[in-house]
Short mmCIF file of C-alpha atoms and ligand atoms in Angstrom, two decimals:
data_model
loop_
_atom_site.label_atom_id
_atom_site.label_comp_id
_atom_site.label_asym_id
_atom_site.label_seq_id
_atom_site.Cartn_x
_atom_site.Cartn_y
_atom_site.Cartn_z
CA MET A 1430 -9.30 8.42 2.63
CA ARG A 1431 -10.51 11.18 4.91
CA ASN A 1432 -13.42 9.04 6.16
CA GLY A 1433 -11.24 6.16 7.40
CA VAL A 1434 -12.06 3.98 4.54
CA SER A 1435 -9.17 2.35 2.93
CA ILE A 1436 -8.65 2.37 -0.86
CA PRO A 1437 -6.01 0.29 -2.74
CA LEU A 1438 -3.24 2.31 -4.37
CA LEU A 1439 -3.49 0.24 -7.57
CA GLY A 1440 -6.42 -0.82 -9.39
CA LEU A 1441 -7.70 -1.86 -12.84
CA GLY A 1442 -9.27 0.69 -15.22
CA THR A 1443 -11.70 -0.39 -17.89
CA PHE A 1444 -12.17 2.69 -20.20
CA ARG A 1445 -12.81 1.65 -23.82
CA ALA A 1446 -12.98 -2.12 -22.84
CA GLU A 1447 -15.82 -3.98 -24.52
CA LYS A 1448 -18.15 -6.05 -22.39
CA GLU A 1449 -16.77 -9.54 -22.81
CA GLU A 1450 -13.05 -8.37 -22.55
CA THR A 1451 -13.99 -6.49 -19.37
CA TYR A 1452 -15.43 -9.49 -17.81
CA ARG A 1453 -12.22 -11.38 -18.58
CA ALA A 1454 -9.94 -8.57 -17.62
CA VAL A 1455 -11.54 -8.14 -14.20
CA ARG A 1456 -11.41 -11.94 -13.54
CA TRP A 1457 -7.71 -11.95 -14.44
CA ALA A 1458 -7.11 -8.85 -12.43
CA VAL A 1459 -8.67 -10.27 -9.31
CA GLU A 1460 -6.82 -13.52 -9.83
CA VAL A 1461 -3.44 -11.74 -9.64
CA GLY A 1462 -4.42 -9.65 -6.63
CA TYR A 1463 -6.05 -6.39 -7.78
CA ARG A 1464 -8.95 -5.42 -5.43
CA LEU A 1465 -9.86 -2.02 -6.97
CA ILE A 1466 -11.77 -2.03 -10.18
CA ASP A 1467 -12.82 1.14 -11.80
CA THR A 1468 -15.59 1.65 -14.27
CA ALA A 1469 -18.24 4.31 -15.29
CA ARG A 1470 -21.84 4.32 -16.65
CA ASP A 1471 -20.50 5.96 -19.84
CA TYR A 1472 -18.00 3.01 -20.57
CA GLY A 1473 -21.00 0.84 -21.20
CA ASN A 1474 -19.34 -2.07 -19.27
CA GLU A 1475 -20.75 -1.79 -15.83
CA PRO A 1476 -22.78 -4.88 -16.20
CA SER A 1477 -19.54 -6.86 -16.94
CA VAL A 1478 -17.75 -5.47 -14.11
CA GLY A 1479 -20.70 -6.30 -11.79
CA GLN A 1480 -20.83 -9.84 -13.10
CA ALA A 1481 -17.12 -10.40 -12.85
CA VAL A 1482 -17.19 -9.02 -9.06
CA ARG A 1483 -20.13 -11.39 -8.30
CA GLU A 1484 -18.52 -14.43 -9.75
CA CYS A 1485 -14.86 -14.00 -9.04
CA GLY A 1486 -14.96 -15.85 -5.74
CA VAL A 1487 -13.48 -13.19 -3.74
CA ALA A 1488 -15.81 -11.81 -0.90
CA ARG A 1489 -17.57 -8.60 -1.92
CA GLU A 1490 -16.17 -6.72 0.99
CA GLU A 1491 -12.57 -7.52 0.03
CA LEU A 1492 -13.21 -5.84 -3.30
CA PHE A 1493 -13.40 -2.08 -4.01
CA VAL A 1494 -15.73 -1.12 -6.82
CA THR A 1495 -15.75 2.40 -8.33
CA THR A 1496 -18.27 3.72 -10.74
CA LYS A 1497 -19.30 7.16 -12.06
CA LEU A 1498 -22.45 9.22 -12.62
CA SER A 1499 -22.68 9.82 -16.35
CA ASN A 1500 -22.69 13.46 -17.65
CA ALA A 1501 -26.14 13.16 -19.12
CA ASP A 1502 -27.52 12.02 -15.83
CA CYS A 1503 -25.73 14.72 -13.99
CA TYR A 1504 -26.97 17.37 -16.39
CA ALA A 1505 -30.60 16.10 -16.26
CA GLY A 1506 -30.61 16.01 -12.47
CA ARG A 1507 -31.17 12.17 -12.44
CA THR A 1508 -28.51 11.35 -9.99
CA LYS A 1509 -30.32 9.05 -7.58
CA GLN A 1510 -32.23 7.33 -10.39
CA ALA A 1511 -28.82 6.70 -12.12
CA PHE A 1512 -27.28 5.43 -9.10
CA PHE A 1513 -29.96 2.84 -8.49
CA ASP A 1514 -29.95 1.81 -12.21
CA THR A 1515 -26.29 1.34 -11.86
CA LEU A 1516 -26.67 -0.84 -8.68
CA LYS A 1517 -29.24 -2.83 -10.53
CA THR A 1518 -27.18 -3.33 -13.75
CA MET A 1519 -24.13 -4.32 -11.78
CA GLY A 1520 -26.17 -6.56 -9.45
CA LEU A 1521 -24.55 -5.05 -6.29
CA ASP A 1522 -26.05 -3.90 -3.08
CA TYR A 1523 -23.57 -0.96 -2.44
CA LEU A 1524 -20.68 0.76 -4.09
CA ASP A 1525 -17.27 1.50 -2.54
CA LEU A 1526 -16.91 4.71 -4.41
CA TYR A 1527 -19.17 6.71 -6.53
CA LEU A 1528 -17.76 9.64 -8.51
CA ILE A 1529 -19.23 12.55 -10.56
CA HIS A 1530 -17.56 11.87 -13.85
CA TRP A 1531 -17.07 15.47 -15.04
CA PRO A 1532 -17.97 18.84 -13.53
CA VAL A 1533 -20.76 19.35 -16.03
CA PRO A 1534 -23.62 21.93 -15.25
CA GLY A 1535 -25.54 20.24 -12.61
CA TYR A 1536 -22.73 18.73 -10.68
CA LEU A 1537 -23.15 20.91 -7.64
CA GLN A 1538 -26.80 19.65 -7.21
CA ALA A 1539 -25.65 16.10 -8.05
CA TRP A 1540 -23.06 16.27 -5.20
CA LYS A 1541 -25.96 16.97 -2.66
CA GLU A 1542 -27.71 13.60 -3.91
CA LEU A 1543 -24.38 11.76 -3.58
CA GLU A 1544 -24.05 13.14 0.05
CA GLU A 1545 -27.52 11.69 0.77
CA LEU A 1546 -26.68 8.30 -0.78
CA TYR A 1547 -23.49 8.37 1.26
CA SER A 1548 -25.22 9.08 4.51
CA ASP A 1549 -27.93 6.38 3.81
CA GLY A 1550 -24.87 3.99 3.67
CA LEU A 1551 -25.21 3.02 0.08
CA ILE A 1552 -21.72 4.22 -0.90
CA ARG A 1553 -18.76 3.85 1.29
CA ALA A 1554 -17.02 7.03 -0.22
CA ILE A 1555 -17.88 9.76 -2.59
CA GLY A 1556 -15.86 11.97 -4.96
CA VAL A 1557 -15.42 13.74 -8.18
CA CYS A 1558 -13.34 13.46 -11.41
CA ASN A 1559 -11.72 16.00 -13.47
CA CYS A 1560 -12.14 18.76 -11.05
CA HIS A 1561 -9.74 21.75 -11.13
CA PRO A 1562 -9.36 23.95 -8.03
CA GLU A 1563 -12.20 26.30 -9.22
CA HIS A 1564 -14.67 23.39 -9.48
CA LEU A 1565 -13.66 22.19 -5.96
CA ALA A 1566 -13.89 25.59 -4.56
CA ALA A 1567 -17.51 26.03 -5.95
CA LEU A 1568 -18.23 22.69 -4.48
CA GLU A 1569 -16.87 23.62 -1.09
CA ARG A 1570 -19.27 26.65 -0.94
CA SER A 1571 -22.44 24.46 -1.09
CA ALA A 1572 -21.20 21.00 0.00
CA ALA A 1573 -21.68 19.39 3.59
CA VAL A 1574 -19.07 16.61 2.75
CA THR A 1575 -15.79 17.35 1.13
CA PRO A 1576 -15.01 14.86 -1.69
CA MET A 1577 -12.79 11.94 -0.60
CA ILE A 1578 -11.19 11.52 -4.04
CA ASN A 1579 -10.49 13.59 -7.19
CA GLN A 1580 -9.91 11.32 -10.19
CA VAL A 1581 -8.07 13.24 -12.95
CA GLU A 1582 -5.69 12.45 -15.85
CA MET A 1583 -2.16 12.25 -14.38
CA HIS A 1584 1.19 10.84 -15.48
CA PRO A 1585 4.81 12.14 -15.55
CA GLN A 1586 3.85 14.50 -18.64
CA LEU A 1587 0.74 15.97 -16.81
CA ALA A 1588 1.94 15.87 -13.20
CA GLN A 1589 -0.83 18.25 -11.93
CA LYS A 1590 1.34 19.61 -9.08
CA ALA A 1591 -0.77 22.77 -8.30
CA LEU A 1592 -3.97 20.62 -8.22
CA ARG A 1593 -2.26 17.90 -6.04
CA GLY A 1594 -1.23 20.56 -3.56
CA TYR A 1595 -4.86 22.01 -3.36
CA CYS A 1596 -6.25 18.51 -2.81
CA ALA A 1597 -3.71 17.58 -0.18
CA ASN A 1598 -4.58 20.63 1.95
CA ARG A 1599 -8.15 19.52 1.94
CA GLY A 1600 -7.48 15.82 2.57
CA ILE A 1601 -8.79 14.76 -1.04
CA VAL A 1602 -6.95 11.92 -2.29
CA CYS A 1603 -5.87 12.18 -6.04
CA GLN A 1604 -6.40 9.21 -8.33
CA ALA A 1605 -4.82 9.18 -11.74
CA TRP A 1606 -6.67 8.05 -14.79
CA SER A 1607 -4.50 7.18 -17.92
CA PRO A 1608 -1.42 6.78 -15.52
CA LEU A 1609 0.37 5.15 -18.47
CA GLY A 1610 -0.27 8.20 -20.59
CA GLY A 1611 -3.34 6.79 -22.34
CA ASP A 1612 -3.89 4.83 -25.59
CA GLY A 1613 -1.20 5.38 -28.22
CA ALA A 1614 0.16 8.48 -26.61
CA GLY A 1615 3.80 7.17 -26.61
CA LEU A 1616 4.63 7.88 -22.97
CA LEU A 1617 5.91 4.38 -22.53
CA GLN A 1618 8.26 4.78 -25.35
CA HIS A 1619 9.80 7.93 -23.86
CA PRO A 1620 13.62 7.57 -23.91
CA ILE A 1621 14.01 8.73 -20.35
CA ILE A 1622 11.34 6.25 -19.22
CA GLN A 1623 12.78 3.39 -21.17
CA ASP A 1624 16.30 4.18 -19.73
CA ILE A 1625 15.12 4.03 -16.21
CA ALA A 1626 13.20 0.86 -17.01
CA GLU A 1627 16.29 -0.71 -18.50
CA LYS A 1628 18.43 0.26 -15.56
CA ARG A 1629 15.97 -0.91 -12.92
CA GLN A 1630 15.11 -4.03 -15.00
CA ARG A 1631 11.42 -3.18 -14.96
CA THR A 1632 8.87 -2.32 -17.79
CA SER A 1633 8.16 1.31 -18.64
CA ALA A 1634 4.63 0.76 -17.26
CA GLN A 1635 5.96 -0.38 -14.00
CA ILE A 1636 8.11 2.74 -13.81
CA VAL A 1637 5.44 5.28 -14.39
CA LEU A 1638 2.91 3.26 -12.10
CA THR A 1639 5.52 3.48 -9.27
CA TRP A 1640 5.99 7.14 -10.03
CA ALA A 1641 2.46 7.69 -9.01
CA ILE A 1642 1.89 5.19 -6.18
CA GLN A 1643 5.28 6.31 -4.55
CA GLN A 1644 3.69 9.74 -4.27
CA GLY A 1645 0.44 8.38 -2.75
CA ILE A 1646 -1.44 8.75 -6.10
CA ILE A 1647 -3.79 5.96 -6.80
CA ALA A 1648 -3.25 4.55 -10.25
CA ILE A 1649 -5.84 2.76 -12.40
CA PRO A 1650 -4.00 1.47 -15.40
CA LYS A 1651 -6.44 0.01 -18.08
CA SER A 1652 -5.47 -3.15 -19.88
CA THR A 1653 -7.49 -6.09 -21.34
CA HIS A 1654 -4.28 -8.19 -21.73
CA ARG A 1655 -3.63 -10.75 -19.23
CA ASP A 1656 0.19 -10.42 -19.41
CA ARG A 1657 -0.03 -6.63 -18.98
CA ILE A 1658 -2.66 -6.92 -16.21
CA THR A 1659 -0.16 -9.18 -14.40
CA SER A 1660 2.96 -7.23 -14.99
CA ASN A 1661 1.30 -3.78 -14.17
CA PHE A 1662 0.36 -5.19 -10.71
CA ASP A 1663 3.77 -6.49 -10.08
CA VAL A 1664 5.24 -3.25 -8.52
CA LEU A 1665 4.96 -4.15 -4.85
CA GLY A 1666 8.22 -3.97 -2.96
CA PHE A 1667 9.80 -2.01 -5.98
CA SER A 1668 10.72 1.67 -5.36
CA LEU A 1669 12.27 4.25 -7.49
CA GLU A 1670 15.39 6.06 -6.41
CA VAL A 1671 15.42 9.80 -5.72
CA GLU A 1672 17.45 10.33 -8.99
CA ASP A 1673 14.80 8.42 -11.05
CA MET A 1674 11.99 10.46 -9.42
CA GLN A 1675 13.78 13.58 -10.38
CA ARG A 1676 14.28 12.61 -14.00
CA LEU A 1677 10.62 11.62 -14.14
CA GLY A 1678 9.68 14.99 -12.43
CA ALA A 1679 11.37 16.77 -15.26
CA LEU A 1680 9.05 15.27 -17.90
CA ASN A 1681 6.12 17.29 -17.01
CA ARG A 1682 4.65 19.22 -19.95
CA ASN A 1683 1.13 19.80 -18.84
CA ARG A 1684 0.37 17.45 -21.79
CA ARG A 1685 -3.15 16.07 -21.77
CA THR A 1686 -4.12 13.09 -23.72
CA GLY A 1687 -7.75 13.32 -22.84
CA PRO A 1688 -10.16 16.31 -22.81
CA HIS A 1689 -9.91 19.40 -20.69
CA PRO A 1690 -12.86 19.58 -18.14
CA ASP A 1691 -13.92 22.92 -19.75
CA GLU A 1692 -14.42 21.20 -23.04
CA ILE A 1693 -16.71 18.61 -21.68
CA ALA A 1694 -18.62 21.22 -19.60
CA GLY A 1695 -18.82 23.49 -22.62
CA ALA A 1696 -20.49 20.87 -24.71
CA PHE A 1697 -23.52 21.24 -22.32
CA HIS A 1698 -23.79 25.05 -22.77
CA LYS A 1699 -24.16 24.87 -26.59
P1 A2P B 1754 -4.36 -2.79 -23.69
O1 A2P B 1754 -5.69 -2.76 -22.99
O2 A2P B 1754 -4.48 -3.36 -25.04
O3 A2P B 1754 -3.46 -3.51 -22.92
P2 A2P B 1754 -3.92 4.19 -19.64
O4 A2P B 1754 -4.35 3.37 -18.41
O5 A2P B 1754 -2.93 5.16 -19.14
O6 A2P B 1754 -5.06 4.95 -20.17
O7 A2P B 1754 -3.36 3.34 -20.67
C1 A2P B 1754 -4.10 2.36 -21.26
C2 A2P B 1754 -3.44 1.95 -22.57
O8 A2P B 1754 -2.17 1.38 -22.36
C3 A2P B 1754 -4.22 0.97 -23.28
O9 A2P B 1754 -4.19 1.18 -24.60
C4 A2P B 1754 -3.53 -0.42 -22.90
O10 A2P B 1754 -3.78 -1.34 -23.99
C5 A2P B 1754 -2.10 0.00 -22.70
N1 A2P B 1754 -1.42 -0.72 -21.82
C6 A2P B 1754 -1.84 -1.14 -20.55
N2 A2P B 1754 -0.69 -1.63 -19.82
C7 A2P B 1754 0.37 -1.77 -20.72
C8 A2P B 1754 1.71 -2.18 -20.65
N3 A2P B 1754 2.08 -2.73 -19.53
N4 A2P B 1754 2.43 -1.88 -21.64
C9 A2P B 1754 1.98 -1.27 -22.73
N5 A2P B 1754 0.73 -0.80 -22.98
C10 A2P B 1754 -0.10 -1.06 -22.03
#
């Protein structure tokens, strides 16, 4: 990242994972080599992630733990309090990355508090999620520190090219949530992806994860199944041919499986 801190290109997502399955998933993930674990206060599983991080047997400094400020805390101006609550619930002394979950009203003020926590050394990197260029531009006008990361929904059907260009120009690294196309969205069954997977003797998930990381996009696929956690990580040393990348590049439909940031922000204006 722009501040010199390294972040793994592939990590484990934990959205919609219950507490116990989250604990097991994180333990399995660390066992097979994942070092980046992503959670959020709104997922309700921060305690399980923290516990697994503390008990997994890998040194804390070798792991990269990300969590996110909840919309309610951001809106209510409770950023610092929420951050310290999170550290306490997770049983951790610091976070590797703390993100503002959505650009809801209050996010510009919340960012100032993230900057302070960052300069106090309590977080190794700070960033945002679900920000479009207009949200980042507004932040730029008042921020002292440019976000290091912007985590957004991204996969071959939502390639976010313009946003990626905007972020690249500012040294903001893009991170993809729902890199597999989300829960039940059918991306992995897409005939083109299945065809590439068959030709390259890989799973569809490995194909779309490689599509991301080969472009420098950090992917955080969610799974609570040991076999999937293992196979999703088995992409090191594999690369897609130019022809494959072109076929995947042609799949973009600007198709979201999750909400648009304006929908989330709009809910706070009602
Ligand atoms: P599960 O947790 O039951 O394995 P995304 O990260 O794009 O949001 O996708 C997450 C969804 O994809 C979850 O429903 C997860 O289910 C499923 N999933 C994760 N890995 C794979 C895989 N290798 N093959 C098929 N589905 C997967």
